[in-house]
mmCIF file of C-alpha atoms in Angstrom:
data_model
loop_
_atom_site.group_PDB
_atom_site.id
_atom_site.type_symbol
_atom_site.label_atom_id
_atom_site.label_comp_id
_atom_site.label_asym_id
_atom_site.label_seq_id
_atom_site.Cartn_x
_atom_site.Cartn_y
_atom_site.Cartn_z
ATOM 1 C CA MET A 1 37.745 224.813 54.125
ATOM 2 C CA ASN A 2 40.888 222.716 54.169
ATOM 3 C CA GLN A 3 41.035 218.952 53.874
ATOM 4 C CA VAL A 4 43.218 217.361 56.544
ATOM 5 C CA LEU A 5 44.238 213.770 57.207
ATOM 6 C CA ILE A 6 44.219 212.793 60.876
ATOM 7 C CA ALA A 7 45.914 209.580 61.986
ATOM 8 C CA LEU A 8 44.452 207.915 65.036
ATOM 9 C CA GLY A 9 45.548 205.032 67.208
ATOM 10 C CA SER A 10 44.967 203.438 70.589
ATOM 11 C CA ASN A 11 46.303 200.492 72.552
ATOM 12 C CA VAL A 12 44.665 201.180 75.927
ATOM 13 C CA GLU A 13 40.942 200.356 76.060
ATOM 14 C CA LYS A 14 40.963 200.757 72.283
ATOM 15 C CA GLU A 15 37.452 199.318 71.847
ATOM 16 C CA ARG A 16 36.152 202.247 73.921
ATOM 17 C CA ASN A 17 38.616 205.028 73.096
ATOM 18 C CA VAL A 18 38.591 204.919 69.293
ATOM 19 C CA PRO A 19 34.784 205.275 69.037
ATOM 20 C CA ALA A 20 34.862 207.918 71.794
ATOM 21 C CA ALA A 21 37.472 209.937 69.880
ATOM 22 C CA LEU A 22 35.375 209.731 66.710
ATOM 23 C CA ALA A 23 32.295 210.891 68.630
ATOM 24 C CA LEU A 24 34.190 213.835 70.137
ATOM 25 C CA LEU A 25 35.512 214.817 66.703
ATOM 26 C CA ARG A 26 32.017 214.558 65.169
ATOM 27 C CA ALA A 27 30.708 216.856 67.917
ATOM 28 C CA GLN A 28 33.126 219.638 66.940
ATOM 29 C CA PRO A 29 31.332 222.319 64.904
ATOM 30 C CA ALA A 30 34.614 223.343 63.233
ATOM 31 C CA ILE A 31 35.267 219.833 61.848
ATOM 32 C CA ALA A 32 33.377 217.806 59.251
ATOM 33 C CA ILE A 33 34.429 214.165 58.931
ATOM 34 C CA CYS A 34 34.431 213.199 55.245
ATOM 35 C CA ALA A 35 35.800 209.648 55.463
ATOM 36 C CA VAL A 36 36.995 207.125 58.038
ATOM 37 C CA SER A 37 39.392 204.325 57.121
ATOM 38 C CA PRO A 38 39.040 200.785 58.389
ATOM 39 C CA LEU A 39 40.914 200.112 61.617
ATOM 40 C CA TYR A 40 43.990 197.941 61.454
ATOM 41 C CA GLU A 41 45.536 196.026 64.334
ATOM 42 C CA THR A 42 49.268 196.653 64.525
ATOM 43 C CA ILE A 43 51.977 195.300 66.779
ATOM 44 C CA PRO A 44 53.673 197.991 68.886
ATOM 45 C CA ILE A 45 57.377 198.531 68.301
ATOM 46 C CA GLY A 46 59.641 199.660 71.142
ATOM 47 C CA GLY A 47 62.482 202.155 71.074
ATOM 48 C CA ASP A 48 64.931 199.383 70.199
ATOM 49 C CA GLY A 49 63.014 198.600 66.996
ATOM 50 C CA ASN A 50 61.745 195.262 68.314
ATOM 51 C CA PRO A 51 58.148 194.307 69.090
ATOM 52 C CA SER A 52 56.987 195.607 72.460
ATOM 53 C CA SER A 53 55.099 193.701 75.153
ATOM 54 C CA GLN A 54 52.350 196.353 75.072
ATOM 55 C CA PRO A 55 48.885 195.488 73.766
ATOM 56 C CA ALA A 56 48.349 195.759 70.007
ATOM 57 C CA PHE A 57 47.186 199.059 68.534
ATOM 58 C CA HIS A 58 44.098 199.849 66.528
ATOM 59 C CA ASN A 59 45.194 202.390 63.897
ATOM 60 C CA GLY A 60 43.281 204.244 61.237
ATOM 61 C CA ALA A 61 42.863 207.617 59.560
ATOM 62 C CA LEU A 62 40.200 210.255 59.027
ATOM 63 C CA LEU A 63 39.753 212.742 56.240
ATOM 64 C CA VAL A 64 38.223 215.925 57.632
ATOM 65 C CA GLU A 65 37.340 219.385 56.401
ATOM 66 C CA THR A 66 38.023 222.308 58.688
ATOM 67 C CA ALA A 67 38.627 226.035 58.641
ATOM 68 C CA LEU A 68 40.831 225.724 61.735
ATOM 69 C CA SER A 69 44.482 226.676 61.413
ATOM 70 C CA PRO A 70 46.998 223.844 61.807
ATOM 71 C CA ALA A 71 47.886 225.153 65.291
ATOM 72 C CA ALA A 72 44.239 225.368 66.381
ATOM 73 C CA LEU A 73 43.518 221.874 65.037
ATOM 74 C CA HIS A 74 46.600 220.526 66.833
ATOM 75 C CA ASP A 75 45.398 222.094 70.095
ATOM 76 C CA LEU A 76 41.917 220.631 69.629
ATOM 77 C CA LEU A 77 43.331 217.147 69.009
ATOM 78 C CA ARG A 78 45.438 217.435 72.190
ATOM 79 C CA GLN A 79 42.318 218.469 74.151
ATOM 80 C CA ILE A 80 40.445 215.398 72.900
ATOM 81 C CA GLU A 81 43.405 213.173 73.808
ATOM 82 C CA ALA A 82 43.391 214.655 77.329
ATOM 83 C CA GLN A 83 39.614 214.131 77.655
ATOM 84 C CA LEU A 84 40.184 210.452 76.924
ATOM 85 C CA GLY A 85 42.903 210.124 79.548
ATOM 86 C CA ARG A 86 46.093 210.623 77.590
ATOM 87 C CA THR A 87 48.976 212.106 79.527
ATOM 88 C CA ARG A 88 52.110 212.794 77.555
ATOM 89 C CA SER A 89 55.430 211.563 78.887
ATOM 90 C CA ALA A 90 59.038 211.629 77.769
ATOM 91 C CA ASP A 91 58.609 208.013 76.611
ATOM 92 C CA LYS A 92 57.426 208.374 73.020
ATOM 93 C CA PHE A 93 56.829 204.609 72.901
ATOM 94 C CA ALA A 94 54.457 204.564 75.908
ATOM 95 C CA ALA A 95 51.025 202.948 75.695
ATOM 96 C CA ARG A 96 48.270 205.438 74.970
ATOM 97 C CA PRO A 97 44.507 205.580 75.307
ATOM 98 C CA ILE A 98 44.337 207.654 72.119
ATOM 99 C CA ASP A 99 46.761 209.278 69.708
ATOM 100 C CA LEU A 100 45.496 211.886 67.235
ATOM 101 C CA ASP A 101 47.996 213.385 64.800
ATOM 102 C CA ILE A 102 47.790 215.650 61.783
ATOM 103 C CA ALA A 103 49.319 213.538 59.028
#
């Protein structure tokens, strides 16, 4: 088993989407959550480096154990994002229901 740090964040319905993402991750037989950080509220920054008018983010991190390869874990995280309504766009600063990244 490998230990992996997963960063998570949300600024669209964050009070619903962050717990939902954690529940979906906990339901995965190939992932064991070892630790969950506190959530921090952060101000979104736009592409120009200035604060954005978007809602604030809730950000945190998870320490997990998994036997999944990095590619398989990445695919699983993208599937969970899609389940929670995330659609990826060319705008990397767009608001998002959930963001799950291998750190």
